[in-house]
Amino acid sequence: MLTTSFSPATFKEDQKKHPRVKQAYADKEADVKALLLKNDLDITKLRVYIRAFKAEQKLELWAKNNDDAAFKLIREYDICQTSGTLGPKRMEGDLQMPEGFYYINHFNPQSNFYLSLGINYPNASDKILGVKGKLGSAIYIHGSCVTIGCFPITDDKIKELYLFCVEAKTNGQSEIPVTIYPAKLTDEQYATLTNKYKTDTDKTNLWADLKHAYDYFEKNRQLPKVSFLKTGRHRVG
């Protein structure tokens, strides 16, 4: 699968050599700039963060200036198709959409699904808790509206999201974080989920860690520090 350099100096220039990225800029650049202006965001200082919620089938784009403390919600996209059930991805072919703490590690301007943003699944936790040697890979946020574990948002919407991420990368954001939740982990929803799956500690342990991150971000609009433990759990705070 084609990927391209992460060198900030040439990244946007290299990306725009590809017809679909060039078209995305033609179609969406004015809208992106208007949205940033509306939110007092400078495209040359842009930092972005992505949250995905499987149950609600929503993907949120948050943004801030590099020198701002807090993120702002600037766009929400529908995840137009899902696969699997709530809970983490543990092996290739299980149809699961991952859950946990990730970042964008691939920009694919020639995707089979128009444009795509690769997520670094399997992460350190997945490698500990998943089926060794059969973890699978190639999880993307992409265009089209089909999935066997990815996050499709249609060709039209991926143009815009891809452009936001290209701009953030070009302006020095080395990693674009992506947190994938089973659902919006309000206290009520978290209690419902953990009660329903109380015998499934693989799910509930992960959801406890995600709950800490969800609450921290909801309160502060800042990302908590997350580290991976040898057990596959996370230290969040």
CSV table of N, CA and C in Angstrom, one decimal, residues 28-151:
chain,number,residue,atom,x,y,z
A,28,LYS,N,-12.0,21.4,-1.4
A,28,LYS,CA,-12.3,21.6,0.1
A,28,LYS,C,-11.4,22.7,0.7
A,29,GLU,N,-10.4,23.2,0.1
A,29,GLU,CA,-9.5,24.1,0.7
A,29,GLU,C,-10.2,25.4,1.2
A,30,ALA,N,-11.1,25.9,0.4
A,30,ALA,CA,-11.8,27.2,0.8
A,30,ALA,C,-12.7,26.9,2.0
A,31,ASP,N,-13.3,25.8,2.1
A,31,ASP,CA,-14.2,25.4,3.2
A,31,ASP,C,-13.3,25.2,4.5
A,32,VAL,N,-12.2,24.6,4.3
A,32,VAL,CA,-11.3,24.3,5.5
A,32,VAL,C,-10.8,25.6,6.0
A,33,LYS,N,-10.4,26.5,5.2
A,33,LYS,CA,-9.9,27.8,5.6
A,33,LYS,C,-11.0,28.6,6.3
A,34,ALA,N,-12.2,28.6,5.8
A,34,ALA,CA,-13.3,29.3,6.4
A,34,ALA,C,-13.6,28.8,7.8
A,35,LEU,N,-13.6,27.4,7.9
A,35,LEU,CA,-13.9,26.8,9.2
A,35,LEU,C,-12.9,27.2,10.2
A,36,LEU,N,-11.6,27.2,9.8
A,36,LEU,CA,-10.5,27.5,10.7
A,36,LEU,C,-10.7,29.0,11.2
A,37,LEU,N,-11.0,29.9,10.2
A,37,LEU,CA,-11.1,31.3,10.5
A,37,LEU,C,-12.3,31.5,11.5
A,38,LYS,N,-13.4,30.8,11.3
A,38,LYS,CA,-14.5,30.9,12.2
A,38,LYS,C,-14.2,30.5,13.6
A,39,ASN,N,-13.2,29.6,13.7
A,39,ASN,CA,-12.8,29.1,15.1
A,39,ASN,C,-11.5,29.8,15.6
A,40,ASP,N,-11.1,30.9,15.0
A,40,ASP,CA,-9.9,31.6,15.4
A,40,ASP,C,-8.7,30.7,15.4
A,41,LEU,N,-8.6,29.9,14.3
A,41,LEU,CA,-7.5,28.9,14.2
A,41,LEU,C,-6.6,29.3,13.0
A,42,ASP,N,-5.3,29.3,13.2
A,42,ASP,CA,-4.3,29.7,12.2
A,42,ASP,C,-3.8,28.4,11.5
A,43,ILE,N,-4.0,28.3,10.2
A,43,ILE,CA,-3.7,27.1,9.5
A,43,ILE,C,-2.2,26.8,9.6
A,44,THR,N,-1.3,27.8,9.8
A,44,THR,CA,0.1,27.6,9.9
A,44,THR,C,0.5,27.1,11.3
A,45,LYS,N,-0.4,27.1,12.2
A,45,LYS,CA,-0.2,26.6,13.6
A,45,LYS,C,-1.1,25.5,14.0
A,46,LEU,N,-1.7,24.8,13.0
A,46,LEU,CA,-2.7,23.9,13.2
A,46,LEU,C,-2.3,22.6,13.9
A,47,ARG,N,-3.0,22.2,14.9
A,47,ARG,CA,-2.8,20.8,15.5
A,47,ARG,C,-4.2,20.2,15.6
A,48,VAL,N,-4.3,18.9,15.3
A,48,VAL,CA,-5.6,18.2,15.2
A,48,VAL,C,-5.6,17.0,16.1
A,49,TYR,N,-6.8,16.6,16.5
A,49,TYR,CA,-7.0,15.3,17.3
A,49,TYR,C,-8.3,14.7,16.8
A,50,ILE,N,-8.3,13.4,16.7
A,50,ILE,CA,-9.5,12.7,16.2
A,50,ILE,C,-10.0,11.8,17.3
A,51,ARG,N,-11.3,11.8,17.5
A,51,ARG,CA,-12.0,10.9,18.4
A,51,ARG,C,-13.1,10.1,17.6
A,52,ALA,N,-13.1,8.8,17.8
A,52,ALA,CA,-14.1,8.0,17.1
A,52,ALA,C,-15.0,7.3,18.2
A,53,PHE,N,-16.3,7.2,17.9
A,53,PHE,CA,-17.2,6.5,18.8
A,53,PHE,C,-18.0,5.4,18.0
A,54,LYS,N,-17.8,4.2,18.3
A,54,LYS,CA,-18.3,3.1,17.5
A,54,LYS,C,-19.8,3.0,17.6
A,55,ALA,N,-20.4,3.1,18.8
A,55,ALA,CA,-21.8,2.9,18.9
A,55,ALA,C,-22.6,4.0,18.3
A,56,GLU,N,-22.1,5.2,18.4
A,56,GLU,CA,-22.8,6.4,17.8
A,56,GLU,C,-22.5,6.5,16.3
A,57,GLN,N,-21.4,5.8,15.8
A,57,GLN,CA,-21.0,5.9,14.4
A,57,GLN,C,-20.6,7.4,14.1
A,58,LYS,N,-19.8,8.0,15.0
A,58,LYS,CA,-19.4,9.3,14.8
A,58,LYS,C,-17.8,9.4,14.9
A,59,LEU,N,-17.3,10.3,14.1
A,59,LEU,CA,-15.9,10.6,14.2
A,59,LEU,C,-15.8,12.1,14.4
A,60,GLU,N,-15.1,12.6,15.4
A,60,GLU,CA,-14.9,14.0,15.7
A,60,GLU,C,-13.6,14.5,15.4
A,61,LEU,N,-13.5,15.7,14.8
A,61,LEU,CA,-12.2,16.4,14.5
A,61,LEU,C,-12.1,17.6,15.5
A,62,TRP,N,-11.1,17.6,16.3
A,62,TRP,CA,-10.8,18.6,17.2
A,62,TRP,C,-9.5,19.4,16.7
A,63,ALA,N,-9.4,20.7,17.0
A,63,ALA,CA,-8.3,21.4,16.5
A,63,ALA,C,-7.9,22.5,17.5
A,64,LYS,N,-6.7,22.9,17.4
A,64,LYS,CA,-6.2,24.1,18.2
A,64,LYS,C,-5.0,24.7,17.5
A,65,ASN,N,-4.6,25.9,17.9
A,65,ASN,CA,-3.3,26.4,17.5
A,65,ASN,C,-2.2,25.8,18.3
A,66,ASN,N,-1.1,25.8,17.8
A,66,ASN,CA,0.0,25.1,18.5
A,66,ASN,C,0.3,25.7,19.9
A,67,ASP,N,0.0,27.0,20.0
A,67,ASP,CA,0.3,27.6,21.3
A,67,ASP,C,-1.0,27.8,22.2
A,68,ASP,N,-2.1,27.2,21.8
A,68,ASP,CA,-3.3,27.1,22.6
A,68,ASP,C,-3.3,26.0,23.6
A,69,ALA,N,-4.0,26.1,24.7
A,69,ALA,CA,-4.0,25.0,25.6
A,69,ALA,C,-5.1,24.0,25.3
A,70,ALA,N,-6.2,24.5,24.8
A,70,ALA,CA,-7.4,23.6,24.7
A,70,ALA,C,-7.8,23.4,23.2
A,71,PHE,N,-8.3,22.2,22.9
A,71,PHE,CA,-8.8,21.9,21.6
A,71,PHE,C,-10.3,22.4,21.5
A,72,LYS,N,-10.7,22.6,20.3
A,72,LYS,CA,-12.1,23.0,19.9
A,72,LYS,C,-12.6,21.9,19.0
A,73,LEU,N,-13.9,21.5,19.2
A,73,LEU,CA,-14.6,20.6,18.2
A,73,LEU,C,-14.9,21.5,17.0
A,74,ILE,N,-14.4,21.1,15.8
A,74,ILE,CA,-14.7,21.9,14.6
A,74,ILE,C,-15.5,21.1,13.6
A,75,ARG,N,-15.5,19.8,13.7
A,75,ARG,CA,-16.2,19.0,12.7
A,75,ARG,C,-16.6,17.6,13.2
A,76,GLU,N,-17.8,17.1,12.8
A,76,GLU,CA,-18.2,15.8,13.2
A,76,GLU,C,-18.6,15.1,11.9
A,77,TYR,N,-18.1,13.9,11.7
A,77,TYR,CA,-18.3,13.1,10.5
A,77,TYR,C,-19.1,11.8,10.9
A,78,ASP,N,-20.0,11.4,10.0
A,78,ASP,CA,-20.6,10.1,10.2
A,78,ASP,C,-19.7,9.0,9.8
A,79,ILE,N,-19.6,7.9,10.6
A,79,ILE,CA,-19.0,6.7,10.1
A,79,ILE,C,-20.1,5.9,9.4
A,80,CYS,N,-20.0,5.8,8.1
A,80,CYS,CA,-21.1,5.4,7.4
A,80,CYS,C,-21.4,3.9,7.3
A,81,GLN,N,-20.4,3.1,7.8
A,81,GLN,CA,-20.6,1.6,7.9
A,81,GLN,C,-19.6,1.1,9.0
A,82,THR,N,-20.1,0.1,9.7
A,82,THR,CA,-19.3,-0.5,10.8
A,82,THR,C,-19.3,-2.0,10.6
A,83,SER,N,-18.4,-2.6,11.4
A,83,SER,CA,-18.3,-4.1,11.4
A,83,SER,C,-17.9,-4.5,12.8
A,84,GLY,N,-18.2,-5.8,13.1
A,84,GLY,CA,-17.9,-6.3,14.4
A,84,GLY,C,-18.9,-5.8,15.5
A,85,THR,N,-18.4,-5.9,16.7
A,85,THR,CA,-19.2,-5.5,17.9
A,85,THR,C,-18.4,-4.5,18.7
A,86,LEU,N,-18.9,-4.1,19.8
A,86,LEU,CA,-18.2,-3.3,20.8
A,86,LEU,C,-17.1,-4.1,21.4
A,87,GLY,N,-15.9,-3.5,21.6
A,87,GLY,CA,-14.8,-4.2,22.2
A,87,GLY,C,-13.6,-4.1,21.2
A,88,PRO,N,-12.4,-4.4,21.7
A,88,PRO,CA,-11.2,-4.2,21.0
A,88,PRO,C,-11.0,-5.2,19.8
A,89,LYS,N,-10.1,-4.9,18.9
A,89,LYS,CA,-9.7,-5.9,17.9
A,89,LYS,C,-8.6,-6.8,18.5
A,90,ARG,N,-8.7,-8.1,18.3
A,90,ARG,CA,-7.7,-9.0,18.9
A,90,ARG,C,-7.1,-9.9,17.9
A,91,MET,N,-7.6,-10.0,16.7
A,91,MET,CA,-6.9,-10.8,15.7
A,91,MET,C,-7.4,-10.5,14.3
A,92,GLU,N,-6.6,-10.9,13.4
A,92,GLU,CA,-6.9,-10.7,12.0
A,92,GLU,C,-8.2,-11.5,11.6
A,93,GLY,N,-9.1,-10.9,10.9
A,93,GLY,CA,-10.3,-11.5,10.4
A,93,GLY,C,-11.4,-11.5,11.4
A,94,ASP,N,-11.3,-10.9,12.5
A,94,ASP,CA,-12.4,-10.9,13.5
A,94,ASP,C,-13.4,-9.8,13.2
A,95,LEU,N,-13.2,-9.0,12.1
A,95,LEU,CA,-14.1,-8.0,11.7
A,95,LEU,C,-14.2,-6.8,12.6
A,96,GLN,N,-13.4,-6.8,13.7
A,96,GLN,CA,-13.5,-5.8,14.7
A,96,GLN,C,-12.9,-4.5,14.3
A,97,MET,N,-13.5,-3.4,14.6
A,97,MET,CA,-12.8,-2.1,14.6
A,97,MET,C,-12.1,-1.9,15.9
A,98,PRO,N,-10.8,-1.5,15.8
A,98,PRO,CA,-10.1,-1.4,17.1
A,98,PRO,C,-10.7,-0.4,18.1
A,99,GLU,N,-10.2,-0.5,19.3
A,99,GLU,CA,-10.5,0.5,20.3
A,99,GLU,C,-9.2,0.8,21.1
A,100,GLY,N,-9.0,2.0,21.5
A,100,GLY,CA,-7.8,2.3,22.3
A,100,GLY,C,-7.2,3.6,21.8
A,101,PHE,N,-5.9,3.7,22.1
A,101,PHE,CA,-5.1,4.9,21.9
A,101,PHE,C,-4.1,4.7,20.7
A,102,TYR,N,-4.3,5.5,19.6
A,102,TYR,CA,-3.6,5.4,18.4
A,102,TYR,C,-3.1,6.7,17.9
A,103,TYR,N,-2.5,6.7,16.7
A,103,TYR,CA,-2.1,7.9,16.0
A,103,TYR,C,-2.1,7.6,14.5
A,104,ILE,N,-2.2,8.6,13.7
A,104,ILE,CA,-2.1,8.4,12.2
A,104,ILE,C,-0.6,8.1,11.8
A,105,ASN,N,-0.4,7.0,11.1
A,105,ASN,CA,1.0,6.7,10.7
A,105,ASN,C,1.1,6.5,9.2
A,106,HIS,N,0.1,6.6,8.5
A,106,HIS,CA,0.1,6.5,7.0
A,106,HIS,C,-0.8,7.6,6.4
A,107,PHE,N,-0.3,8.2,5.3
A,107,PHE,CA,-1.2,9.0,4.5
A,107,PHE,C,-1.2,8.3,3.1
A,108,ASN,N,-2.3,7.8,2.6
A,108,ASN,CA,-2.3,7.0,1.4
A,108,ASN,C,-3.1,7.8,0.3
A,109,PRO,N,-2.5,8.5,-0.6
A,109,PRO,CA,-3.2,9.3,-1.6
A,109,PRO,C,-3.7,8.5,-2.8
A,110,GLN,N,-3.4,7.2,-2.8
A,110,GLN,CA,-3.9,6.3,-3.9
A,110,GLN,C,-4.6,5.1,-3.3
A,111,SER,N,-5.4,5.3,-2.3
A,111,SER,CA,-6.1,4.3,-1.6
A,111,SER,C,-7.1,3.6,-2.5
A,112,ASN,N,-7.4,2.3,-2.2
A,112,ASN,CA,-8.5,1.6,-2.9
A,112,ASN,C,-9.8,2.2,-2.5
A,113,PHE,N,-9.8,3.1,-1.4
A,113,PHE,CA,-11.0,3.7,-0.9
A,113,PHE,C,-10.8,5.2,-1.0
A,114,TYR,N,-10.4,5.7,-2.1
A,114,TYR,CA,-10.2,7.1,-2.5
A,114,TYR,C,-9.0,7.7,-1.8
A,115,LEU,N,-9.1,8.1,-0.6
A,115,LEU,CA,-8.0,8.6,0.2
A,115,LEU,C,-8.1,7.9,1.6
A,116,SER,N,-6.9,7.7,2.2
A,116,SER,CA,-7.0,7.0,3.5
A,116,SER,C,-5.9,7.4,4.5
A,117,LEU,N,-6.3,7.4,5.8
A,117,LEU,CA,-5.4,7.8,6.9
A,117,LEU,C,-5.2,6.5,7.7
A,118,GLY,N,-3.9,6.0,7.7
A,118,GLY,CA,-3.7,4.8,8.5
A,118,GLY,C,-3.5,5.0,10.0
A,119,ILE,N,-4.1,4.1,10.7
A,119,ILE,CA,-4.0,4.1,12.2
A,119,ILE,C,-2.9,3.1,12.6
A,120,ASN,N,-2.1,3.4,13.6
A,120,ASN,CA,-1.0,2.4,14.0
A,120,ASN,C,-1.5,1.2,14.8
A,121,TYR,N,-2.6,0.6,14.3
A,121,TYR,CA,-2.9,-0.7,14.8
A,121,TYR,C,-2.0,-1.8,14.2
A,122,PRO,N,-1.5,-2.7,15.0
A,122,PRO,CA,-1.7,-2.9,16.4
A,122,PRO,C,-0.7,-2.0,17.2
A,123,ASN,N,-1.3,-1.4,18.3
A,123,ASN,CA,-0.4,-0.6,19.2
A,123,ASN,C,0.2,-1.5,20.2
A,124,ALA,N,0.9,-1.0,21.2
A,124,ALA,CA,1.7,-1.8,22.2
A,124,ALA,C,0.7,-2.7,23.0
A,125,SER,N,-0.5,-2.1,23.3
A,125,SER,CA,-1.4,-2.9,24.1
A,125,SER,C,-2.0,-4.1,23.2
A,126,ASP,N,-2.3,-3.8,22.0
A,126,ASP,CA,-2.8,-4.9,21.1
A,126,ASP,C,-1.8,-6.0,20.9
A,127,LYS,N,-0.6,-5.7,20.9
A,127,LYS,CA,0.5,-6.7,20.7
A,127,LYS,C,0.6,-7.6,21.9
A,128,ILE,N,0.3,-7.1,23.1
A,128,ILE,CA,0.3,-7.9,24.3
A,128,ILE,C,-0.9,-8.7,24.4
A,129,LEU,N,-2.1,-8.2,24.2
A,129,LEU,CA,-3.4,-8.8,24.5
A,129,LEU,C,-4.0,-9.5,23.3
A,130,GLY,N,-3.5,-9.3,22.1
A,130,GLY,CA,-4.1,-9.9,20.9
A,130,GLY,C,-3.4,-11.3,20.6
A,131,VAL,N,-3.9,-11.9,19.6
A,131,VAL,CA,-3.5,-13.3,19.2
A,131,VAL,C,-2.1,-13.1,18.5
A,132,LYS,N,-1.1,-13.6,19.1
A,132,LYS,CA,0.3,-13.5,18.6
A,132,LYS,C,0.4,-14.0,17.2
A,133,GLY,N,1.0,-13.2,16.3
A,133,GLY,CA,1.2,-13.7,14.9
A,133,GLY,C,0.0,-13.5,14.0
A,134,LYS,N,-1.1,-13.2,14.6
A,134,LYS,CA,-2.3,-13.1,13.8
A,134,LYS,C,-3.1,-11.8,14.2
A,135,LEU,N,-2.4,-10.7,14.4
A,135,LEU,CA,-3.0,-9.5,14.9
A,135,LEU,C,-3.8,-8.7,13.8
A,136,GLY,N,-3.3,-8.9,12.5
A,136,GLY,CA,-3.8,-8.1,11.4
A,136,GLY,C,-3.2,-6.8,11.4
A,137,SER,N,-3.6,-6.0,10.4
A,137,SER,CA,-3.0,-4.6,10.3
A,137,SER,C,-3.9,-3.8,9.3
A,138,ALA,N,-3.3,-2.8,8.7
A,138,ALA,CA,-4.0,-2.0,7.7
A,138,ALA,C,-5.4,-1.5,8.1
A,139,ILE,N,-5.5,-0.8,9.3
A,139,ILE,CA,-6.7,-0.2,9.7
A,139,ILE,C,-6.6,1.3,9.3
A,140,TYR,N,-7.7,1.8,8.6
A,140,TYR,CA,-7.6,3.1,8.1
A,140,TYR,C,-9.0,3.8,8.3
A,141,ILE,N,-8.9,5.2,8.4
A,141,ILE,CA,-10.0,6.0,8.2
A,141,ILE,C,-10.0,6.4,6.7
A,142,HIS,N,-11.1,6.1,6.0
A,142,HIS,CA,-11.0,6.2,4.5
A,142,HIS,C,-12.3,6.6,3.9
A,143,GLY,N,-12.3,6.8,2.6
A,143,GLY,CA,-13.5,7.1,1.8
A,143,GLY,C,-14.3,5.8,1.6
A,144,SER,N,-15.2,5.9,0.6
A,144,SER,CA,-16.2,4.8,0.3
A,144,SER,C,-17.1,4.6,1.5
A,145,CYS,N,-17.8,3.5,1.5
A,145,CYS,CA,-18.7,3.2,2.6
A,145,CYS,C,-18.8,1.7,2.8
A,146,VAL,N,-17.7,1.1,2.9
A,146,VAL,CA,-17.6,-0.3,3.2
A,146,VAL,C,-16.5,-0.5,4.2
A,147,THR,N,-16.6,-1.6,5.0
A,147,THR,CA,-15.5,-1.8,6.0
A,147,THR,C,-15.5,-3.3,6.5
A,148,ILE,N,-14.3,-3.7,6.8
A,148,ILE,CA,-14.1,-5.0,7.6
A,148,ILE,C,-13.2,-4.7,8.7
A,149,GLY,N,-13.4,-3.6,9.4
A,149,GLY,CA,-12.6,-3.2,10.5
A,149,GLY,C,-12.1,-1.7,10.5
A,150,CYS,N,-12.3,-1.1,9.3
A,150,CYS,CA,-11.8,0.3,9.2
A,150,CYS,C,-13.0,1.3,9.5
A,151,PHE,N,-12.7,2.6,9.2
A,151,PHE,CA,-13.6,3.7,9.6
A,151,PHE,C,-13.9,4.5,8.3
